[in-house]
Coordinates of C-alpha atoms and ligand atoms in Angstrom, one line a residue:
X1 CA -27.4 -4.5 4.5
X2 CA -23.9 -4.6 5.9
X3 CA -22.3 -1.2 6.5
X4 CA -19.0 -1.4 8.2
X5 CA -16.8 1.6 9.1
X6 CA -13.5 0.3 10.3
X7 CA -10.5 -1.6 9.0
X8 CA -9.0 -4.8 10.4
X9 CA -5.4 -3.9 11.1
X10 CA -3.1 -5.0 14.0
X11 CA -5.8 -7.3 15.4
X12 CA -8.3 -4.6 15.9
X13 CA -11.0 -2.8 14.1
X14 CA -9.5 0.7 13.6
X15 CA -10.7 4.0 12.0
X16 CA -9.6 4.3 8.4
X17 CA -7.3 7.2 7.3
X18 CA -10.1 8.8 5.2
X19 CA -13.9 8.7 4.8
X20 CA -13.7 7.1 1.4
X21 CA -15.8 4.0 1.1
X22 CA -16.4 1.0 -1.2
X23 CA -20.1 0.5 -1.9
X24 CA -21.1 -3.0 -2.8
X25 CA -23.9 -3.8 -5.2
X26 CA -25.7 -7.1 -5.6
X27 CA -24.9 -8.7 -8.9
X28 CA -28.4 -10.3 -9.0
X29 CA -30.5 -7.2 -8.1
X30 CA -28.2 -4.2 -8.7
X31 CA -29.2 -3.0 -5.2
X32 CA -26.7 -1.6 -2.7
X33 CA -26.0 -4.3 -0.1
X34 CA -23.3 -2.7 2.0
X35 CA -20.1 -0.8 2.3
X36 CA -16.7 -0.8 3.9
X37 CA -14.0 1.8 4.2
X38 CA -11.6 2.0 1.3
X39 CA -8.1 1.4 2.4
X40 CA -5.7 4.1 1.1
X41 CA -1.9 4.3 1.1
X42 CA -1.8 5.4 4.8
X43 CA -3.9 2.4 5.7
X44 CA -1.6 0.0 3.8
X45 CA 1.4 1.6 5.7
X46 CA -0.4 0.9 9.0
X47 CA -1.2 -2.7 7.9
X48 CA 2.3 -3.4 6.7
X49 CA 3.7 -1.9 9.9
X50 CA 1.4 -4.2 12.0
X51 CA 2.4 -7.2 10.0
X52 CA 6.1 -6.2 10.3
X53 CA 5.9 -5.8 14.1
X54 CA 4.1 -9.1 14.4
X55 CA 6.8 -10.8 12.3
X56 CA 9.7 -9.2 14.1
X57 CA 8.4 -9.9 17.6
X58 CA 11.0 -12.0 19.3
X59 CA 8.3 -14.2 20.7
X60 CA 5.9 -13.8 17.8
X61 CA 4.2 -16.0 15.2
X62 CA 7.4 -16.7 13.3
X63 CA 9.0 -18.1 16.4
X64 CA 6.1 -20.3 17.5
X65 CA 6.7 -24.0 17.1
X66 CA 4.9 -25.4 14.1
X67 CA 2.7 -27.4 16.5
X68 CA 1.5 -24.2 18.2
X69 CA 0.9 -22.5 14.9
X70 CA -1.0 -25.6 13.8
X71 CA -3.3 -25.4 16.9
X72 CA -4.1 -21.7 16.2
X73 CA -4.8 -22.5 12.5
X74 CA -7.2 -25.2 13.6
X75 CA -9.0 -22.7 15.9
X76 CA -9.1 -20.3 12.9
X77 CA -10.7 -23.1 10.8
X78 CA -13.3 -23.7 13.5
X79 CA -14.2 -20.0 13.6
X80 CA -14.4 -19.8 9.8
X81 CA -16.7 -22.8 9.7
X82 CA -19.1 -21.3 12.2
X83 CA -19.3 -18.3 9.9
X84 CA -19.7 -20.4 6.7
X85 CA -23.4 -19.6 6.0
X86 CA -22.7 -15.8 6.3
X87 CA -19.6 -16.1 4.1
X88 CA -21.6 -17.9 1.4
X89 CA -24.4 -15.4 1.6
X90 CA -22.0 -12.4 1.2
X91 CA -20.0 -14.0 -1.6
X92 CA -23.1 -14.9 -3.6
X93 CA -24.9 -11.6 -3.1
X94 CA -21.7 -9.7 -4.2
X95 CA -20.3 -11.7 -7.2
X96 CA -23.3 -13.7 -8.4
X97 CA -21.9 -17.2 -7.5
X98 CA -24.9 -19.6 -7.1
X99 CA -25.3 -20.1 -3.3
X100 CA -25.1 -23.9 -3.7
X101 CA -21.6 -23.4 -5.1
X102 CA -20.5 -20.8 -2.5
X103 CA -21.8 -23.0 0.3
X104 CA -19.7 -25.9 -1.1
X105 CA -16.6 -24.0 -1.9
X106 CA -16.3 -20.5 -0.3
X107 CA -17.9 -21.5 3.1
X108 CA -16.0 -24.8 3.4
X109 CA -12.7 -24.9 1.5
X110 CA -10.7 -22.3 3.5
X111 CA -11.2 -24.4 6.7
X112 CA -10.2 -27.6 4.8
X113 CA -7.0 -25.8 3.7
X114 CA -6.2 -24.5 7.2
X115 CA -6.6 -28.0 8.7
X116 CA -4.6 -29.5 5.8
X117 CA -1.6 -27.2 6.4
X118 CA -1.9 -27.5 10.2
X119 CA -1.6 -31.3 9.6
X120 CA 1.4 -30.9 7.3
X121 CA 3.4 -28.8 9.8
X122 CA 2.4 -30.5 13.1
X123 CA 5.2 -33.0 12.9
X124 CA 7.8 -30.7 11.3
X125 CA 10.6 -28.6 12.7
X126 CA 11.8 -26.8 9.6
X127 CA 15.4 -27.4 10.8
X128 CA 17.5 -30.4 10.1
X129 CA 21.1 -31.4 10.5
X130 CA 23.2 -33.4 8.1
X131 CA 26.9 -34.1 7.6
X132 CA 28.9 -31.3 5.8
X133 CA 30.4 -32.9 2.7
X134 CA 33.9 -31.5 3.6
X135 CA 33.6 -32.5 7.2
X136 CA 31.6 -31.4 10.2
X137 CA 27.9 -30.6 10.2
X138 CA 25.5 -28.3 8.5
X139 CA 22.2 -27.1 10.0
X140 CA 19.7 -26.4 7.2
X141 CA 16.8 -24.1 8.3
X142 CA 13.6 -23.2 6.4
X143 CA 12.8 -19.7 7.7
X144 CA 9.7 -17.7 7.0
X145 CA 10.1 -15.0 4.3
X146 CA 8.5 -12.3 6.4
X147 CA 5.5 -10.0 5.5
X148 CA 3.4 -11.3 2.6
X149 CA 1.2 -9.1 0.4
X150 CA -1.7 -11.3 -0.7
X151 CA -3.8 -9.9 -3.6
X152 CA -7.0 -11.7 -4.3
X153 CA -9.7 -11.5 -7.1
X154 CA -13.4 -11.4 -6.7
X155 CA -14.4 -14.8 -8.3
X156 CA -13.6 -17.1 -5.3
X157 CA -12.6 -14.4 -2.8
X158 CA -12.4 -16.6 0.3
X159 CA -11.0 -19.8 -1.2
X160 CA -8.3 -17.9 -3.2
X161 CA -7.3 -15.9 -0.1
X162 CA -7.0 -19.2 1.8
X163 CA -4.7 -20.6 -1.0
X164 CA -2.3 -17.9 0.2
X165 CA -2.8 -17.4 4.0
X166 CA -3.0 -21.1 4.9
X167 CA 0.5 -22.1 3.6
X168 CA 1.9 -18.6 4.6
X169 CA 0.7 -19.0 8.2
X170 CA 2.0 -22.5 8.3
X171 CA 5.4 -21.2 7.2
X172 CA 5.4 -18.5 9.9
X173 CA 4.8 -15.5 7.8
X174 CA 2.5 -12.5 8.5
X175 CA 0.2 -11.1 5.9
X176 CA -1.6 -8.1 4.5
X177 CA -4.5 -9.3 2.4
X178 CA -6.0 -7.0 -0.3
X179 CA -9.5 -8.2 -1.4
X180 CA -11.0 -7.0 -4.6
X181 CA -13.4 -4.1 -4.3
X182 CA -16.3 -6.2 -5.7
X183 CA -16.0 -8.7 -2.8
X184 CA -15.3 -7.0 0.5
X185 CA -18.2 -7.9 2.8
X186 CA -17.0 -11.5 3.2
X187 CA -13.7 -10.2 4.5
X188 CA -15.4 -8.9 7.6
X189 CA -16.2 -12.5 8.5
X190 CA -12.7 -13.5 7.8
X191 CA -11.4 -10.8 10.2
X192 CA -13.8 -11.9 12.9
X193 CA -12.7 -15.5 12.6
X194 CA -9.0 -14.4 12.9
X195 CA -9.9 -12.5 16.1
X196 CA -11.7 -15.5 17.6
X197 CA -8.8 -17.9 16.7
X198 CA -6.2 -16.4 19.0
X199 CA -3.8 -15.8 16.2
X200 CA -1.7 -12.9 17.5
X201 CA -2.5 -9.3 16.6
X202 CA -1.0 -8.1 13.3
X203 CA -0.4 -11.6 11.9
X204 CA -3.2 -11.0 9.4
X205 CA -4.4 -7.6 8.3
X206 CA -7.0 -6.7 5.6
X207 CA -7.0 -3.7 3.3
X208 CA -10.0 -3.6 0.9
X209 CA -9.1 -1.5 -2.1
X210 CA -8.6 -1.2 -5.8
X211 CA -5.7 -1.7 -8.1
X212 CA -3.8 1.5 -7.1
X213 CA -3.6 0.4 -3.5
X214 CA -2.7 -3.1 -4.7
X215 CA 0.2 -1.7 -6.7
X216 CA 1.3 0.3 -3.6
X217 CA 1.3 -2.9 -1.5
X218 CA 3.3 -4.8 -4.2
X219 CA 6.1 -2.1 -4.2
X220 CA 6.0 -1.5 -0.4
X221 CA 9.5 -1.4 1.0
X222 CA 8.6 -3.4 4.1
X223 CA 6.9 -6.3 2.2
X224 CA 9.0 -9.4 1.6
X225 CA 6.8 -11.6 -0.7
X226 CA 3.9 -11.0 -3.1
X227 CA 1.3 -13.7 -3.8
X228 CA -1.2 -12.6 -6.5
X229 CA -4.2 -14.2 -8.1
X230 CA -5.9 -12.3 -10.9
X231 CA -5.6 -11.4 -14.5
X232 CA -2.6 -11.9 -16.7
X233 CA -2.4 -8.2 -17.5
X234 CA -2.1 -7.3 -13.8
X235 CA 0.2 -10.2 -13.2
X236 CA 2.6 -8.9 -15.7
X237 CA 2.8 -5.5 -14.1
X238 CA 3.2 -7.1 -10.6
X239 CA 5.9 -9.4 -12.0
X240 CA 7.8 -6.4 -13.4
X241 CA 7.7 -4.6 -10.1
X242 CA 8.8 -7.7 -8.2
X243 CA 11.6 -8.3 -10.7
X244 CA 12.9 -4.8 -10.2
X245 CA 12.8 -5.2 -6.4
X246 CA 14.1 -8.8 -6.5
X247 CA 11.0 -9.6 -4.4
X248 CA 9.8 -13.2 -4.5
X249 CA 6.4 -13.5 -6.2
X250 CA 3.8 -16.2 -7.0
X251 CA 1.4 -15.4 -9.8
X252 CA -1.9 -17.3 -10.5
X253 CA -3.3 -15.8 -13.6
X254 CA -5.8 -16.4 -16.4
X255 CA -6.6 -19.4 -18.5
X256 CA -8.1 -20.7 -21.7
X257 CA -8.0 -24.3 -21.0
X258 CA -9.0 -27.2 -23.3
X259 CA -11.7 -29.8 -22.5
X260 CA -10.7 -32.6 -24.8
X261 CA -13.5 -35.0 -25.7
X262 CA -11.8 -38.1 -27.0
X263 CA -13.7 -40.2 -29.6
X264 CA -14.6 -42.9 -27.1
X265 CA -16.1 -40.5 -24.5
X266 CA -19.4 -41.4 -22.9
X267 CA -21.5 -38.3 -23.6
X268 CA -24.6 -39.4 -21.6
X269 CA -25.5 -36.2 -19.7
X270 CA -27.3 -38.2 -17.0
X271 CA -23.9 -39.7 -16.1
X272 CA -21.4 -36.9 -16.9
X273 CA -23.5 -33.7 -16.8
X274 CA -22.6 -32.6 -13.4
X275 CA -18.8 -33.2 -13.9
X276 CA -19.0 -31.6 -17.4
X277 CA -20.7 -28.5 -15.8
X278 CA -18.0 -28.3 -13.1
X279 CA -15.2 -28.5 -15.6
X280 CA -16.6 -26.0 -18.1
X281 CA -19.2 -23.6 -16.6
X282 CA -18.8 -23.5 -12.8
X283 CA -19.5 -20.2 -11.2
X284 CA -21.1 -18.7 -14.3
X285 CA -17.9 -19.3 -16.2
X286 CA -16.0 -17.1 -13.8
X287 CA -13.5 -19.7 -12.8
X288 CA -9.9 -19.5 -14.0
X289 CA -9.3 -23.2 -14.7
X290 CA -12.4 -24.0 -16.8
X291 CA -12.1 -25.8 -20.1
X292 CA -13.7 -23.1 -22.2
X293 CA -12.3 -24.5 -25.5
X294 CA -14.1 -27.7 -26.0
X295 CA -12.1 -29.9 -28.5
X296 CA -14.4 -32.3 -30.3
X297 CA -13.5 -35.2 -32.6
X298 CA -14.8 -34.5 -36.2
X299 CA -16.3 -38.1 -36.2
X300 CA -18.6 -37.1 -33.3
X301 CA -18.7 -33.3 -33.7
X302 CA -22.5 -33.0 -34.1
X303 CA -23.1 -35.2 -31.1
X304 CA -20.7 -33.1 -29.0
X305 CA -22.5 -29.9 -30.1
X306 CA -25.9 -31.4 -29.2
X307 CA -24.5 -32.5 -25.8
X308 CA -23.3 -29.0 -24.9
X309 CA -26.4 -27.4 -26.3
X310 CA -28.5 -29.7 -24.1
X311 CA -26.3 -29.0 -21.0
X312 CA -26.3 -25.2 -21.4
X313 CA -29.9 -25.1 -22.4
X314 CA -30.9 -27.0 -19.3
X315 CA -29.3 -24.8 -16.7
X316 CA -31.5 -22.9 -14.3
X317 CA -30.6 -19.2 -14.4
X318 CA -31.6 -17.0 -11.5
X319 CA -30.8 -14.9 -8.4
X320 CA -27.6 -16.2 -6.9
X321 CA -29.2 -16.6 -3.5
X322 CA -31.8 -19.1 -4.8
X323 CA -30.6 -22.6 -3.8
X324 CA -31.8 -24.0 -7.1
X325 CA -29.9 -21.5 -9.3
X326 CA -27.1 -23.1 -11.5
X327 CA -26.1 -19.9 -13.4
X328 CA -26.2 -16.5 -11.7
X329 CA -25.2 -13.1 -13.0
X330 CA -21.8 -11.8 -13.9
X331 CA -20.0 -10.1 -11.0
X332 CA -20.3 -6.6 -12.4
X333 CA -21.7 -4.6 -15.3
X334 CA -18.2 -4.2 -16.5
X335 CA -17.7 -7.9 -16.6
X336 CA -21.0 -8.4 -18.4
X337 CA -20.0 -5.8 -21.0
X338 CA -16.8 -7.7 -21.5
X339 CA -18.5 -11.0 -22.0
X340 CA -21.1 -9.5 -24.4
X341 CA -18.2 -7.9 -26.3
X342 CA -16.7 -11.4 -26.8
X343 CA -20.0 -12.9 -27.9
X344 CA -20.4 -10.1 -30.5
X345 CA -16.8 -10.8 -31.6
X346 CA -17.4 -14.5 -31.9
X347 CA -20.4 -13.9 -34.2
X348 CA -18.5 -11.3 -36.3
X349 CA -15.6 -13.8 -36.8
X350 CA -18.0 -16.4 -38.2
X351 CA -18.6 -18.8 -35.3
X352 CA -22.2 -20.2 -35.0
X353 CA -24.3 -19.6 -31.9
X354 CA -26.0 -22.9 -31.0
X355 CA -27.5 -21.9 -27.7
X356 CA -27.7 -18.5 -25.9
X357 CA -25.9 -15.4 -27.1
X358 CA -28.0 -12.9 -25.4
X359 CA -29.5 -11.9 -22.0
X360 CA -32.0 -14.4 -20.5
X361 CA -35.6 -13.5 -20.5
X362 CA -37.3 -12.9 -17.1
X363 CA -34.3 -11.2 -15.5
X364 CA -34.9 -7.5 -15.7
X365 CA -32.3 -6.7 -13.1
X366 CA -28.9 -8.2 -12.5
X367 CA -25.9 -8.6 -14.8
X368 CA -27.1 -11.9 -16.5
X369 CA -25.7 -13.4 -19.7
X370 CA -27.2 -16.6 -21.2
X371 CA -24.9 -19.7 -21.2
X372 CA -23.7 -19.6 -24.7
X373 CA -22.3 -22.3 -26.9
X374 CA -20.4 -21.4 -30.1
X375 CA -19.9 -24.2 -32.7
X376 CA -17.6 -24.1 -35.8
X377 CA -14.9 -22.2 -33.9
X378 CA -11.4 -22.0 -35.2
X379 CA -8.7 -22.0 -32.6
X380 CA -7.4 -18.7 -34.1
X381 CA -10.7 -16.9 -33.4
X382 CA -10.5 -14.3 -30.6
X383 CA -13.1 -16.2 -28.5
X384 CA -10.7 -19.3 -28.6
X385 CA -7.6 -17.3 -27.8
X386 CA -8.7 -14.8 -25.1
X387 CA -10.1 -15.5 -21.7
X388 CA -13.8 -14.5 -21.6
X389 CA -14.6 -15.2 -17.9
X390 CA -18.2 -15.8 -18.5
X391 CA -20.5 -18.8 -19.5
X392 CA -19.3 -19.0 -23.1
X393 CA -17.8 -22.2 -24.6
X394 CA -16.1 -22.5 -28.0
X395 CA -16.5 -26.0 -29.7
X396 CA -13.5 -26.6 -31.9
X397 CA -13.3 -29.7 -34.2
X398 CA -10.1 -31.9 -34.4
X399 CA -9.1 -34.9 -36.5
X400 CA -7.1 -37.2 -34.2
X401 CA -5.5 -37.2 -30.7
X402 CA -2.3 -35.6 -32.0
X403 CA -4.3 -32.8 -33.5
X404 CA -6.3 -32.3 -30.3
X405 CA -3.0 -32.0 -28.3
X406 CA -1.6 -29.5 -30.9
X407 CA -4.8 -27.4 -30.6
X408 CA -4.8 -27.6 -26.8
X409 CA -1.2 -26.4 -26.7
X410 CA -1.8 -23.6 -29.3
X411 CA -2.7 -21.1 -26.6
X412 CA -0.9 -18.4 -24.6
X413 CA -2.3 -20.0 -21.5
X414 CA -1.9 -23.3 -19.6
X415 CA -3.8 -23.5 -16.3
X416 CA -6.4 -26.3 -16.3
X417 CA -8.2 -28.6 -18.7
X418 CA -9.9 -31.9 -18.9
X419 CA -10.0 -35.1 -20.9
X420 CA -13.2 -37.1 -21.5
X421 CA -12.7 -40.8 -22.4
X422 CA -13.5 -44.3 -21.2
X423 CA -9.8 -45.3 -21.4
X424 CA -7.8 -44.0 -18.4
X425 CA -4.4 -45.0 -19.9
X426 CA -5.2 -43.1 -23.1
X427 CA -6.3 -40.1 -21.0
X428 CA -3.0 -40.1 -19.1
X429 CA -1.0 -40.3 -22.3
X430 CA -2.8 -37.2 -23.6
X431 CA -2.6 -35.5 -20.2
X432 CA 1.2 -35.9 -20.2
X433 CA 1.5 -34.0 -23.5
X434 CA -0.8 -31.1 -22.7
X435 CA 1.1 -27.9 -21.7
X436 CA -0.8 -27.1 -18.5
X437 CA -0.3 -26.9 -14.7
X438 CA -3.3 -29.1 -13.9
X439 CA -5.7 -31.4 -15.9
X440 CA -8.6 -33.7 -15.0
X441 CA -9.9 -37.0 -16.4
X442 CA -13.7 -37.1 -16.7
X443 CA -13.9 -34.3 -14.1
X444 CA -11.9 -31.4 -12.8
X445 CA -11.4 -30.8 -9.1
X446 CA -8.3 -29.1 -7.5
X447 CA -6.7 -31.3 -4.9
X448 CA -5.4 -29.5 -1.7
X449 CA -2.6 -31.9 -1.4
X450 CA -1.3 -31.4 -5.0
X451 CA 0.3 -28.4 -6.7
X452 CA -2.1 -26.0 -8.5
X453 CA -1.0 -23.3 -10.9
X454 CA -0.2 -22.5 -14.5
X455 CA 2.4 -22.5 -17.2
X456 CA 3.0 -19.9 -19.9
X457 CA 0.8 -16.8 -19.4
X458 CA -1.2 -18.6 -16.7
X459 CA 1.4 -17.8 -14.0
X460 CA 4.6 -18.5 -12.1
X461 CA 4.9 -20.9 -9.2
X462 CA 2.4 -23.2 -7.6
X463 CA -0.1 -23.0 -4.8
X464 CA -1.6 -25.9 -2.7
X465 CA 0.3 -29.0 -1.7
X466 CA 3.1 -29.2 0.9
X467 CA 5.4 -27.4 -1.6
X468 CA 3.4 -24.2 -1.2
X469 CA 4.8 -23.7 2.3
X470 CA 8.3 -23.5 0.9
X471 CA 7.2 -20.5 -1.3
X472 CA 6.8 -18.6 1.9
X473 CA 10.2 -19.6 3.3
X474 CA 13.8 -19.3 2.5
X475 CA 16.7 -21.7 3.2
X476 CA 19.6 -20.9 5.6
X477 CA 22.6 -23.2 5.9
X478 CA 24.7 -22.9 9.0
X479 CA 28.0 -24.7 8.8
X480 CA 28.4 -25.6 12.4
Ligands
LIG1 P1 -7.7 -8.3 -11.8 O1 -6.3 -8.7 -12.2 O2 -8.3 -7.1 -12.4 O3 -7.7 -8.1 -10.2 C1 -7.3 -9.1 -9.3 C2 -6.8 -8.4 -8.0 O4 -5.7 -7.6 -8.3 C3 -7.8 -7.4 -7.4 O5 -7.7 -7.4 -6.0 C4 -7.4 -6.1 -8.0 O6 -7.8 -5.0 -7.2 C5 -5.9 -6.3 -8.0 N1 -5.1 -5.5 -9.0 C6 -5.4 -5.3 -10.2 N2 -4.4 -4.7 -10.9 C7 -3.4 -4.6 -10.0 C8 -2.0 -4.1 -10.0 N3 -1.5 -3.5 -11.1 N4 -1.3 -4.2 -8.9 C9 -1.7 -4.7 -7.8 N5 -3.0 -5.2 -7.7 C10 -3.8 -5.1 -8.8 O7 -8.5 -9.6 -12.0 P2 -10.1 -9.9 -11.7 O8 -10.8 -9.3 -12.8 O9 -10.4 -9.4 -10.3 O10 -10.1 -11.4 -11.6 C11 -10.3 -12.2 -12.8 C12 -9.0 -12.7 -13.3 O11 -8.4 -13.5 -12.3 C13 -9.2 -13.7 -14.5 O12 -8.2 -13.4 -15.4 C14 -9.0 -15.0 -13.9 O13 -8.5 -16.0 -14.8 C15 -7.9 -14.8 -12.9 N6 -8.0 -15.8 -11.8 C16 -6.9 -16.7 -11.8 C17 -6.9 -17.7 -10.9 C18 -5.8 -18.7 -10.8 O14 -5.7 -19.4 -9.8 N7 -4.9 -18.8 -11.8 C19 -8.0 -17.9 -10.0 C20 -9.1 -17.0 -10.1 C21 -9.0 -16.0 -11.0

């Protein structure tokens, strides 16, 4: 049980403005596992003020040399790594992510990102001189944007926070991070790691709270940039606010990506099962980039159905804290209701349940849903068009590669996806024509050194890669 009664603001644990709390419940057992204070508007004001002071400090973080910032980020990475096991435990207990996955991602990826961005900026100055075209010299500077409001969802709370704070810190910005109410206990570990790292007070502040407090942060007059990961519906509202305020914004939103099985794919689960799972069902289907529309060639449709039925039917369902669990519960009862609503809709619209479709037996507590495979899905069905965010796959037949590409692109979204084939050149040809921000061949794994993000309703802007640093900076030209 983790009951915490202070907020991490200005480098210290301070008393909150009210006695309202967020109570966290285990997704696997439905038992209360902890609580933290709920940040309200006054707490956001205090956090933004602390971030503002830290940014405006004439000797502060923004003025440190990139090499000094890199050294502090590496200490931050070390401190986070020491806390990795506790981070994984908290994340899995809260949102139902199987602990094997949270140990591999949530406990490890933030430190990888911090070290990566530390490496990128070590040799950089963010200021260069070149000849002015009309004579003389121009000094071009990349200056940090200022105070960043970072709003994070519950599905990969630590990794997705790091997608934001690692490049923002590298750029010289300060931050106010708002975790989702479902996943707040892990942010205590994050705060402790920041304290240990020697990153100056106020550079990172954390305000656990709901959407109202998130909206307040987005519109806050002393915030300079918003970086948001979450649903497309919330992203649209945030985009509207930022448009009105002319405030730079990065939006990483939902997806309904295609896993395209080409007609020469090797469907031997002994060979591809793990990669197929990672690309379509990882984290109980609660991963934004998953290929949840499986496009299968008519010539091998039955074989593809059998392959996915075997994959989904073989997965071990259980408590997220059990090392052998492959599918844990949904993150909340609300999320389970939503997934079950889509399963009912799929059946009502005429798709055929091949495996799953209900709640697993033997789990009398926890928000579990069986991994579910729908066959005979038409791309116009609701379950093929809307993001479900659960372990539910729709198998859609296609005739030839051009038809597969047409169906893949017939979506409001464009975030991830994958192509399964034994011919890499053919895969690259298809990949070039799919409207998406990222796509994998015979697996899907985001690369810290390459841009990640979506097209269409999946978002605006990109995270990861060296480019992400420039999303937390602005250019200044000095004609000198
Ligand atoms: P959500 O949009 O409900 O909430 C995300 C975060 O935004 C939470 O911290 C929430 O409190 C806050 N929030 C909600 N409405 C807000 C508003 N109007 N103003 C400011 N803050 C607001 O999403 P969720 O249910 O927590 O997460 C699931 C969604 O996130 C899925 O749609 C998923 O695809 C998406 N997601 C996208 C990516 C990506 O990189 N593209 C990654 C993970 C999750």
